[in-house]
């Protein structure tokens, strides 16, 4: 009986133990435990069994016993929501990656543009409109990138050239004059700096003493290669004038204009002769105020025979007469007003007092204020000889000679004869007599306008030339042509 009782108790204990796990369930539990880190912690993962499938008897697996409930049932909803969010995120990432893969990169060169256009044109999944739009956008992007690159390169080149020009200008202009003289307010001239002084610093301070380049300080000559007379091709003088704006040295204002026309040199503003305050002696290299002779006691050179303190003109040309006209406010070539020239107030020009030339003078208001009709250069302050035409207009003598050589004998502005053309008209009369008109043109008349006397008349037509009946000039223009009627009138034949 006692042995039977012990066996029954053992059987009850075995019934209270959980059912033995199958091999498949044990293997699944091990895999979940290894994924959770191998510690079997139920909080680090879900239930080892299928989620929500607890045993029918309500017993929990060893992984869910410490939590007191089936982890599969509590975490099933969270797991599903997490899995859904992860799936949506993965789908979005896949779609964005697909868009990035399908996005066409912007071309930066012509070769890349051609390759992309070829790829778009051969893409069968795109319609014709999509292909055209895509190719046009590619071309626009290449054009914009090229223009942006060009603007950047231009900006960089401008900055580099400006810096290089400033540096080269500072590097070139490093030589001071031999001495520097300035004028005080009381009119006296004092020595500011001299290279002969033992305390002189070389080079001096640029703020107190101007610096120049070697070409500016070099002397120039009026006679060119002979190098016997100082000056320039325009004037003979022993000094240079300093530009009032830039501070550069020029022999005269015309030399400044020639430098301005050279493309490889730095552009300078026109030199205003009335604003010049300082000059440079080419014999002692002294920079000093404007004056008739050098203020350096060691030099004392007279710069020119003629000096005008109004327009700062220096001219040492031998045998040349110069006077200053107060009405023109410039210096003119001649002996003076009332001697060989007079000033015409209407023309605002100096006119010769020669009797033959004065008879031919025709007043035109401000005739010298314009430009030459041939070369289009200013004539009021020119140093070239001028030619006054019979009509009153003016041009350069050199331009007039070239104009006549081309076969022209009328003014380019008003079309009147430039000179007395009586000899030329006599030659035309002989040519007309030698070539009579045919009988069919015997009664043909022409209505003409004479550009010399400004009158109209009706004269017989001739194919060589038509002569004005009032002044005998052949400088005429045909207005109409007709046949003379019996009543004395003319009927229009052709314009």
Short mmCIF file of C-alpha atoms in Angstrom, two decimals:
data_model
loop_
_atom_site.label_atom_id
_atom_site.label_comp_id
_atom_site.label_asym_id
_atom_site.label_seq_id
_atom_site.Cartn_x
_atom_site.Cartn_y
_atom_site.Cartn_z
CA UNK A 1 0.00 0.00 0.00
CA UNK A 2 2.80 2.40 0.85
CA UNK A 3 4.52 1.75 -2.51
CA UNK A 4 1.25 2.36 -4.33
CA UNK A 5 0.77 5.67 -2.45
CA UNK A 6 4.26 6.89 -3.46
CA UNK A 7 3.59 6.03 -7.09
CA UNK A 8 0.32 8.00 -7.07
CA UNK A 9 2.08 11.09 -5.66
CA UNK A 10 4.74 10.87 -8.35
CA UNK A 11 2.06 10.65 -10.98
CA UNK A 12 0.35 13.81 -9.60
CA UNK A 13 3.63 15.73 -9.74
CA UNK A 14 4.20 14.73 -13.33
CA UNK A 15 0.68 15.87 -14.23
CA UNK A 16 1.36 19.34 -12.77
CA UNK A 17 4.51 19.80 -14.95
CA UNK A 18 4.04 21.56 -18.36
CA UNK A 19 3.80 19.48 -21.41
CA UNK A 20 7.04 18.64 -23.10
CA UNK A 21 7.97 20.82 -26.09
CA UNK A 22 8.39 19.35 -29.48
CA UNK A 23 11.69 19.60 -31.31
CA UNK A 24 10.32 22.28 -33.66
CA UNK A 25 9.18 24.52 -30.77
CA UNK A 26 12.52 24.17 -28.99
CA UNK A 27 14.40 25.13 -32.15
CA UNK A 28 12.15 28.19 -32.64
CA UNK A 29 12.71 29.31 -29.06
CA UNK A 30 16.47 29.02 -29.48
CA UNK A 31 16.43 31.10 -32.65
CA UNK A 32 14.36 33.85 -31.00
CA UNK A 33 16.63 33.75 -27.94
CA UNK A 34 19.68 34.15 -30.15
CA UNK A 35 18.07 37.13 -31.96
CA UNK A 36 17.26 38.75 -28.63
CA UNK A 37 20.88 38.51 -27.54
CA UNK A 38 20.79 35.01 -26.07
CA UNK A 39 19.59 36.15 -22.64
CA UNK A 40 15.96 35.03 -23.05
CA UNK A 41 14.70 38.44 -21.91
CA UNK A 42 11.02 38.65 -22.90
CA UNK A 43 11.12 42.46 -23.10
CA UNK A 44 13.67 42.40 -25.87
CA UNK A 45 11.46 40.49 -28.32
CA UNK A 46 8.04 38.96 -28.98
CA UNK A 47 6.73 35.59 -27.87
CA UNK A 48 8.84 32.68 -29.16
CA UNK A 49 5.67 30.97 -30.37
CA UNK A 50 3.37 32.24 -33.08
CA UNK A 51 2.00 35.64 -32.01
CA UNK A 52 -1.30 35.29 -30.13
CA UNK A 53 -1.21 31.44 -30.03
CA UNK A 54 -0.98 30.62 -26.34
CA UNK A 55 -1.70 27.07 -25.24
CA UNK A 56 -5.33 26.15 -25.03
CA UNK A 57 -4.96 25.45 -21.30
CA UNK A 58 -3.81 29.08 -20.72
CA UNK A 59 -0.31 28.08 -19.81
CA UNK A 60 2.55 30.41 -20.76
CA UNK A 61 5.82 29.49 -22.36
CA UNK A 62 9.00 29.97 -20.28
CA UNK A 63 9.72 33.23 -22.17
CA UNK A 64 6.32 34.75 -21.23
CA UNK A 65 6.13 33.51 -17.57
CA UNK A 66 8.12 36.46 -16.05
CA UNK A 67 5.81 38.97 -17.83
CA UNK A 68 2.67 37.26 -16.58
CA UNK A 69 1.02 37.42 -20.04
CA UNK A 70 1.59 36.27 -23.57
CA UNK A 71 3.91 38.68 -25.30
CA UNK A 72 2.54 37.66 -28.69
CA UNK A 73 -0.98 38.92 -27.78
CA UNK A 74 0.20 42.29 -26.33
CA UNK A 75 2.78 43.13 -28.96
CA UNK A 76 0.91 41.90 -32.00
CA UNK A 77 -0.77 45.26 -32.80
CA UNK A 78 2.41 47.23 -32.17
CA UNK A 79 4.38 44.83 -34.30
CA UNK A 80 1.88 45.11 -37.11
CA UNK A 81 1.88 48.94 -36.97
CA UNK A 82 5.68 49.03 -36.85
CA UNK A 83 5.89 46.64 -39.74
CA UNK A 84 3.40 48.76 -41.70
CA UNK A 85 5.36 52.00 -41.04
CA UNK A 86 8.58 50.28 -41.96
CA UNK A 87 7.02 49.02 -45.16
CA UNK A 88 5.69 52.51 -46.06
CA UNK A 89 9.12 54.07 -45.34
CA UNK A 90 10.82 51.45 -47.43
CA UNK A 91 8.35 52.04 -50.27
CA UNK A 92 8.92 55.83 -50.09
CA UNK A 93 12.68 55.35 -50.05
CA UNK A 94 12.41 53.02 -53.04
CA UNK A 95 10.27 55.57 -54.93
CA UNK A 96 12.69 58.46 -54.13
CA UNK A 97 15.60 56.30 -55.17
CA UNK A 98 13.79 55.48 -58.37
CA UNK A 99 13.17 59.20 -59.01
CA UNK A 100 16.84 59.97 -58.37
CA UNK A 101 17.81 57.22 -60.76
CA UNK A 102 15.43 58.60 -63.42
CA UNK A 103 16.53 62.27 -62.90
CA UNK A 104 18.71 63.55 -65.74
CA UNK A 105 21.91 65.24 -64.52
CA UNK A 106 22.60 68.80 -65.67
CA UNK A 107 25.22 68.88 -68.47
CA UNK A 108 28.20 71.19 -68.10
CA UNK A 109 29.83 70.83 -71.51
CA UNK A 110 28.81 70.48 -75.14
CA UNK A 111 29.90 66.85 -75.25
CA UNK A 112 27.75 65.93 -72.25
CA UNK A 113 24.82 67.80 -73.79
CA UNK A 114 25.09 65.82 -77.03
CA UNK A 115 25.23 62.51 -75.12
CA UNK A 116 22.16 63.40 -73.03
CA UNK A 117 20.20 64.58 -76.06
CA UNK A 118 21.05 61.33 -77.85
CA UNK A 119 19.91 59.33 -74.80
CA UNK A 120 16.62 61.24 -74.54
CA UNK A 121 15.94 60.93 -78.27
CA UNK A 122 16.40 57.15 -78.18
CA UNK A 123 14.28 56.65 -75.04
CA UNK A 124 11.14 54.81 -76.19
CA UNK A 125 9.27 55.39 -72.90
CA UNK A 126 9.02 59.18 -73.55
CA UNK A 127 6.52 60.86 -75.83
CA UNK A 128 7.49 63.37 -78.50
CA UNK A 129 6.39 66.30 -76.32
CA UNK A 130 8.36 65.01 -73.33
CA UNK A 131 11.44 64.54 -75.51
CA UNK A 132 11.20 68.07 -76.90
CA UNK A 133 10.67 69.63 -73.46
CA UNK A 134 13.54 67.68 -71.93
CA UNK A 135 15.97 68.53 -74.74
CA UNK A 136 15.03 72.23 -74.53
CA UNK A 137 15.59 72.29 -70.77
CA UNK A 138 18.98 70.65 -71.27
CA UNK A 139 19.99 73.30 -73.79
CA UNK A 140 18.81 76.09 -71.45
CA UNK A 141 20.80 74.67 -68.55
CA UNK A 142 23.96 74.46 -70.65
CA UNK A 143 23.49 78.04 -71.88
CA UNK A 144 22.93 79.35 -68.34
CA UNK A 145 25.97 77.52 -67.00
CA UNK A 146 28.16 78.82 -69.82
CA UNK A 147 26.96 82.42 -69.34
CA UNK A 148 27.55 82.18 -65.59
CA UNK A 149 31.03 80.81 -66.15
CA UNK A 150 31.72 83.61 -68.67
CA UNK A 151 30.58 86.28 -66.19
CA UNK A 152 32.79 84.85 -63.48
CA UNK A 153 35.80 84.72 -65.82
CA UNK A 154 35.20 88.32 -66.96
CA UNK A 155 34.90 89.51 -63.37
CA UNK A 156 38.10 87.69 -62.44
CA UNK A 157 39.95 89.04 -65.50
CA UNK A 158 38.76 92.59 -64.79
CA UNK A 159 39.90 92.40 -61.20
CA UNK A 160 43.22 90.91 -62.25
CA UNK A 161 43.80 93.47 -65.02
CA UNK A 162 42.84 96.37 -62.76
CA UNK A 163 45.18 95.16 -60.04
CA UNK A 164 47.97 94.55 -62.55
CA UNK A 165 47.46 97.96 -64.14
CA UNK A 166 47.52 99.70 -60.77
CA UNK A 167 50.61 97.75 -59.74
CA UNK A 168 52.39 98.41 -63.05
CA UNK A 169 51.48 102.10 -62.91
CA UNK A 170 52.89 102.37 -59.40
CA UNK A 171 55.95 100.40 -60.46
CA UNK A 172 56.62 102.56 -63.53
CA UNK A 173 56.09 105.97 -61.97
CA UNK A 174 58.92 105.91 -59.44
CA UNK A 175 61.23 108.70 -60.62
CA UNK A 176 60.89 112.22 -59.17
CA UNK A 177 61.95 115.41 -60.96
CA UNK A 178 65.34 116.91 -60.20
CA UNK A 179 63.61 119.66 -58.21
CA UNK A 180 60.07 120.64 -57.32
CA UNK A 181 58.96 124.27 -57.11
CA UNK A 182 55.56 125.47 -55.91
CA UNK A 183 53.80 128.81 -55.93
CA UNK A 184 52.64 130.32 -52.63
CA UNK A 185 49.45 132.23 -52.09
CA UNK A 186 51.35 135.52 -52.09
CA UNK A 187 52.72 134.77 -55.58
CA UNK A 188 56.28 133.85 -54.59
CA UNK A 189 57.83 130.58 -55.77
CA UNK A 190 59.63 128.34 -53.27
CA UNK A 191 61.69 125.17 -53.55
CA UNK A 192 59.83 122.20 -52.03
CA UNK A 193 62.23 119.36 -52.84
CA UNK A 194 65.58 118.98 -54.59
CA UNK A 195 67.55 115.89 -55.44
CA UNK A 196 70.81 117.76 -54.84
CA UNK A 197 70.01 118.28 -51.15
CA UNK A 198 72.02 116.01 -48.79
CA UNK A 199 68.88 115.32 -46.75
CA UNK A 200 66.83 114.32 -49.78
CA UNK A 201 65.27 110.89 -49.64
CA UNK A 202 65.08 108.88 -52.88
CA UNK A 203 62.43 108.27 -53.95
CA UNK A 204 60.61 110.98 -51.99
CA UNK A 205 57.15 110.76 -50.52
CA UNK A 206 54.66 110.55 -53.36
CA UNK A 207 52.18 112.74 -51.48
CA UNK A 208 54.58 115.68 -51.39
CA UNK A 209 56.59 115.22 -54.62
CA UNK A 210 55.04 113.81 -57.83
CA UNK A 211 56.63 110.74 -59.42
CA UNK A 212 56.88 110.10 -63.15
CA UNK A 213 57.90 107.34 -65.54
CA UNK A 214 61.10 107.34 -67.58
CA UNK A 215 59.20 108.02 -70.82
CA UNK A 216 57.53 111.08 -69.29
CA UNK A 217 60.83 112.54 -68.14
CA UNK A 218 62.62 111.84 -71.43
CA UNK A 219 63.05 114.91 -73.71
CA UNK A 220 61.26 115.10 -77.06
CA UNK A 221 62.36 116.98 -80.17
CA UNK A 222 60.68 119.21 -82.73
CA UNK A 223 63.00 118.22 -85.60
CA UNK A 224 62.74 114.48 -85.07
CA UNK A 225 65.90 112.46 -85.67
CA UNK A 226 68.12 115.54 -85.84
CA UNK A 227 67.43 116.17 -82.14
CA UNK A 228 68.57 119.76 -82.26
CA UNK A 229 65.36 121.60 -81.25
CA UNK A 230 63.34 120.55 -78.21
CA UNK A 231 59.61 120.17 -78.61
CA UNK A 232 57.23 117.88 -80.49
CA UNK A 233 55.97 117.59 -84.09
CA UNK A 234 53.35 120.25 -83.29
CA UNK A 235 55.33 122.91 -81.39
CA UNK A 236 58.94 123.83 -80.71
CA UNK A 237 59.34 124.34 -76.95
CA UNK A 238 61.66 123.45 -74.07
CA UNK A 239 59.04 122.33 -71.58
CA UNK A 240 56.27 119.83 -71.04
CA UNK A 241 52.86 120.51 -69.51
CA UNK A 242 51.45 118.45 -66.65
CA UNK A 243 47.95 117.03 -67.11
CA UNK A 244 45.68 118.73 -64.54
CA UNK A 245 43.67 115.53 -63.92
CA UNK A 246 46.05 112.58 -64.20
CA UNK A 247 49.34 114.36 -63.46
CA UNK A 248 51.12 112.89 -66.49
CA UNK A 249 53.57 114.91 -68.58
CA UNK A 250 52.82 115.72 -72.23
CA UNK A 251 54.71 117.98 -74.60
CA UNK A 252 51.42 119.53 -75.81
CA UNK A 253 47.69 118.84 -75.85
CA UNK A 254 47.88 117.31 -79.33
CA UNK A 255 50.40 114.73 -78.07
CA UNK A 256 47.87 113.84 -75.36
CA UNK A 257 45.19 113.33 -78.03
CA UNK A 258 47.51 111.03 -79.99
CA UNK A 259 48.16 108.92 -76.88
CA UNK A 260 44.42 108.71 -76.23
CA UNK A 261 43.89 107.27 -79.72
CA UNK A 262 46.41 104.47 -79.14
CA UNK A 263 44.53 101.34 -77.94
CA UNK A 264 47.42 99.79 -75.99
CA UNK A 265 47.96 102.78 -73.73
CA UNK A 266 46.03 103.85 -70.67
CA UNK A 267 43.19 106.17 -71.58
CA UNK A 268 43.51 109.72 -70.29
CA UNK A 269 41.02 112.58 -70.41
CA UNK A 270 41.54 115.41 -72.94
CA UNK A 271 44.11 117.95 -71.79
CA UNK A 272 42.46 121.29 -71.04
CA UNK A 273 45.07 123.96 -71.78
CA UNK A 274 43.35 126.53 -69.55
CA UNK A 275 43.62 124.33 -66.43
CA UNK A 276 47.37 123.64 -66.69
CA UNK A 277 49.14 124.80 -63.52
CA UNK A 278 52.58 123.13 -63.70
CA UNK A 279 55.20 122.58 -66.40
CA UNK A 280 58.37 120.51 -66.64
CA UNK A 281 61.66 121.91 -67.91
CA UNK A 282 63.27 119.46 -70.35
CA UNK A 283 66.74 120.92 -69.76
CA UNK A 284 67.07 120.78 -65.95
CA UNK A 285 64.15 118.38 -65.21
CA UNK A 286 62.55 120.82 -62.75
CA UNK A 287 58.80 120.70 -62.08
CA UNK A 288 57.52 124.24 -61.53
CA UNK A 289 54.51 126.55 -61.92
CA UNK A 290 53.55 127.90 -65.34
CA UNK A 291 55.87 130.68 -66.42
CA UNK A 292 57.78 132.22 -69.29
CA UNK A 293 61.19 130.89 -68.19
CA UNK A 294 62.58 128.26 -65.82
CA UNK A 295 62.52 129.32 -62.16
CA UNK A 296 65.55 127.18 -61.34
CA UNK A 297 68.46 129.63 -60.77
CA UNK A 298 70.90 127.13 -62.22
CA UNK A 299 68.92 126.92 -65.48
CA UNK A 300 66.85 130.03 -66.23
CA UNK A 301 65.96 128.78 -69.74
CA UNK A 302 63.35 130.69 -71.73
CA UNK A 303 60.93 128.03 -72.88
CA UNK A 304 59.81 129.67 -76.15
CA UNK A 305 59.75 132.92 -78.07
CA UNK A 306 55.98 133.11 -77.73
CA UNK A 307 54.25 132.47 -74.42
CA UNK A 308 50.58 133.14 -73.72
CA UNK A 309 49.58 133.15 -70.07
CA UNK A 310 45.88 132.91 -71.01
CA UNK A 311 45.88 129.60 -72.92
CA UNK A 312 49.34 128.42 -71.73
CA UNK A 313 50.76 128.17 -75.25
CA UNK A 314 54.52 127.85 -75.82
CA UNK A 315 55.90 128.07 -79.37
CA UNK A 316 59.52 128.61 -80.35
CA UNK A 317 59.10 128.09 -84.11
CA UNK A 318 61.35 130.55 -86.00
CA UNK A 319 59.65 133.07 -88.28
CA UNK A 320 56.14 132.32 -86.94
CA UNK A 321 53.85 135.19 -85.90
CA UNK A 322 51.27 134.47 -83.20
CA UNK A 323 48.67 136.67 -81.52
CA UNK A 324 45.99 136.04 -78.91
CA UNK A 325 42.43 136.87 -79.93
CA UNK A 326 40.38 137.88 -76.87
CA UNK A 327 37.11 137.11 -78.69
CA UNK A 328 38.11 133.59 -79.75
CA UNK A 329 40.09 133.19 -76.48
CA UNK A 330 42.76 131.22 -78.37
CA UNK A 331 46.06 132.06 -80.04
CA UNK A 332 45.97 132.47 -83.82
CA UNK A 333 48.72 132.55 -86.46
CA UNK A 334 49.22 136.11 -87.64
CA UNK A 335 50.56 139.53 -86.68
CA UNK A 336 47.48 140.61 -84.75
CA UNK A 337 43.98 142.07 -84.84
CA UNK A 338 43.80 145.24 -86.91
CA UNK A 339 47.08 144.41 -88.65
CA UNK A 340 46.36 141.46 -90.89
CA UNK A 341 43.25 139.95 -89.29
CA UNK A 342 39.92 141.12 -87.94
CA UNK A 343 37.35 139.28 -85.84
CA UNK A 344 33.93 138.68 -87.40
CA UNK A 345 31.43 138.65 -84.54
CA UNK A 346 28.75 136.81 -86.54
CA UNK A 347 31.09 134.06 -87.71
CA UNK A 348 32.98 134.11 -84.39
CA UNK A 349 36.20 133.70 -86.36
CA UNK A 350 39.23 135.75 -87.32
CA UNK A 351 39.06 136.81 -90.98
CA UNK A 352 41.91 138.02 -93.16
CA UNK A 353 41.94 141.73 -94.01
CA UNK A 354 43.24 141.11 -97.52
CA UNK A 355 41.01 143.04 -99.91
CA UNK A 356 40.58 140.20 -102.39
CA UNK A 357 39.76 137.66 -99.68
CA UNK A 358 37.56 140.05 -97.74
CA UNK A 359 35.30 140.53 -100.77
CA UNK A 360 34.71 136.77 -100.91
CA UNK A 361 33.82 136.52 -97.23
CA UNK A 362 30.30 135.22 -96.59
CA UNK A 363 29.12 135.28 -92.98
CA UNK A 364 27.78 132.04 -91.51
CA UNK A 365 26.95 132.05 -87.82
CA UNK A 366 29.51 130.10 -85.74
CA UNK A 367 31.11 128.61 -88.85
CA UNK A 368 34.18 127.26 -87.01
CA UNK A 369 32.26 125.67 -84.14
CA UNK A 370 31.42 122.59 -86.19
CA UNK A 371 33.60 119.85 -87.65
CA UNK A 372 35.27 119.55 -91.01
CA UNK A 373 32.76 118.02 -93.49
CA UNK A 374 35.47 115.72 -94.89
CA UNK A 375 37.45 114.39 -91.89
CA UNK A 376 34.93 115.36 -89.15
CA UNK A 377 37.62 116.88 -86.90
CA UNK A 378 37.14 120.09 -84.94
CA UNK A 379 38.21 123.30 -86.65
CA UNK A 380 38.01 125.99 -83.94
CA UNK A 381 41.25 125.01 -82.18
CA UNK A 382 42.95 123.18 -85.04
CA UNK A 383 46.56 123.89 -86.00
CA UNK A 384 46.01 122.80 -89.61
CA UNK A 385 45.47 125.43 -92.35
CA UNK A 386 41.83 126.09 -93.24
CA UNK A 387 40.19 126.76 -96.60
CA UNK A 388 37.18 129.11 -96.84
CA UNK A 389 34.86 128.31 -99.75
CA UNK A 390 32.89 130.86 -101.79
CA UNK A 391 29.69 129.81 -100.03
CA UNK A 392 31.18 130.58 -96.62
CA UNK A 393 31.73 127.05 -95.34
CA UNK A 394 35.18 126.00 -94.14
CA UNK A 395 37.24 122.81 -94.33
CA UNK A 396 40.87 121.83 -93.87
CA UNK A 397 43.17 122.77 -96.73
CA UNK A 398 44.44 119.20 -96.93
CA UNK A 399 40.90 117.87 -97.04
CA UNK A 400 39.98 120.42 -99.74
CA UNK A 401 42.89 119.29 -101.93
CA UNK A 402 41.90 115.63 -101.63
CA UNK A 403 38.27 116.52 -102.30
CA UNK A 404 39.16 118.31 -105.54
CA UNK A 405 41.40 115.48 -106.69
CA UNK A 406 38.42 113.14 -106.52
CA UNK A 407 36.65 115.24 -109.18
CA UNK A 408 34.31 117.17 -106.87
CA UNK A 409 33.87 120.94 -107.31
CA UNK A 410 30.74 121.65 -105.25
CA UNK A 411 30.45 122.24 -101.51
CA UNK A 412 29.58 119.00 -99.67
CA UNK A 413 27.16 120.96 -97.43
CA UNK A 414 25.25 123.37 -99.70
CA UNK A 415 26.25 122.10 -103.21
CA UNK A 416 27.44 125.51 -104.42
CA UNK A 417 30.61 125.90 -106.45
CA UNK A 418 33.66 125.92 -104.18
CA UNK A 419 35.63 128.43 -106.33
CA UNK A 420 35.42 130.55 -109.48
CA UNK A 421 34.58 127.93 -112.10
CA UNK A 422 34.53 130.21 -115.19
CA UNK A 423 37.41 128.38 -116.90
CA UNK A 424 35.80 125.00 -116.29
CA UNK A 425 32.43 126.26 -117.55
CA UNK A 426 34.13 127.54 -120.73
CA UNK A 427 35.40 124.03 -121.42
CA UNK A 428 31.85 122.71 -121.02
CA UNK A 429 30.58 125.35 -123.48
CA UNK A 430 33.04 124.04 -126.06
CA UNK A 431 31.93 120.45 -125.47
CA UNK A 432 28.25 121.44 -125.91
CA UNK A 433 28.97 123.23 -129.22
CA UNK A 434 30.87 120.23 -130.57
CA UNK A 435 27.97 117.83 -129.88
CA UNK A 436 24.70 119.28 -131.22
CA UNK A 437 21.43 117.62 -130.25
CA UNK A 438 19.55 115.36 -132.74
CA UNK A 439 16.53 116.74 -134.61
CA UNK A 440 14.17 114.68 -132.48
CA UNK A 441 15.26 116.69 -129.40
CA UNK A 442 15.13 120.09 -131.11
CA UNK A 443 12.09 121.28 -129.17
CA UNK A 444 12.90 119.61 -125.84
CA UNK A 445 13.08 122.05 -122.92
CA UNK A 446 14.25 121.49 -119.33
CA UNK A 447 13.06 123.17 -116.17
CA UNK A 448 16.23 123.53 -114.05
CA UNK A 449 17.29 124.90 -110.68
CA UNK A 450 20.69 126.61 -110.39
CA UNK A 451 22.52 125.77 -107.15
CA UNK A 452 24.83 128.80 -107.49
CA UNK A 453 22.31 131.62 -107.94
CA UNK A 454 19.38 129.70 -106.40
CA UNK A 455 17.03 130.53 -109.33
CA UNK A 456 14.90 128.42 -111.66
CA UNK A 457 14.58 128.74 -115.43
CA UNK A 458 13.51 126.87 -118.58
CA UNK A 459 16.32 126.25 -121.07
CA UNK A 460 16.93 123.90 -124.05
CA UNK A 461 17.84 120.39 -123.02
CA UNK A 462 21.34 119.00 -123.71
CA UNK A 463 22.68 115.62 -122.66
CA UNK A 464 26.19 116.96 -121.84
CA UNK A 465 25.16 119.68 -119.39
CA UNK A 466 22.42 122.27 -118.91
CA UNK A 467 23.43 125.91 -118.46
CA UNK A 468 21.66 128.41 -116.22
CA UNK A 469 20.32 131.40 -118.18
CA UNK A 470 20.75 133.76 -115.21
CA UNK A 471 24.39 133.29 -114.09
CA UNK A 472 25.81 131.01 -116.79
CA UNK A 473 26.65 128.24 -114.32
CA UNK A 474 26.51 124.57 -115.14
CA UNK A 475 25.93 123.68 -111.49
CA UNK A 476 22.27 123.01 -112.19
CA UNK A 477 19.71 120.35 -111.35
CA UNK A 478 16.93 119.32 -113.78
CA UNK A 479 13.45 119.44 -112.26
CA UNK A 480 11.38 118.39 -115.27
CA UNK A 481 11.61 118.01 -119.05
CA UNK A 482 9.06 118.68 -121.79
CA UNK A 483 8.44 119.54 -125.45
CA UNK A 484 7.92 123.19 -126.39
CA UNK A 485 4.42 123.85 -127.74
CA UNK A 486 3.43 126.27 -130.49
CA UNK A 487 1.91 128.65 -127.93
CA UNK A 488 5.29 129.09 -126.31
CA UNK A 489 4.67 126.79 -123.34
CA UNK A 490 6.07 123.32 -122.62
CA UNK A 491 4.26 120.05 -122.11
CA UNK A 492 5.73 117.64 -119.61
CA UNK A 493 7.40 114.64 -121.15
CA UNK A 494 9.26 113.00 -118.27
CA UNK A 495 10.29 114.06 -114.79
#
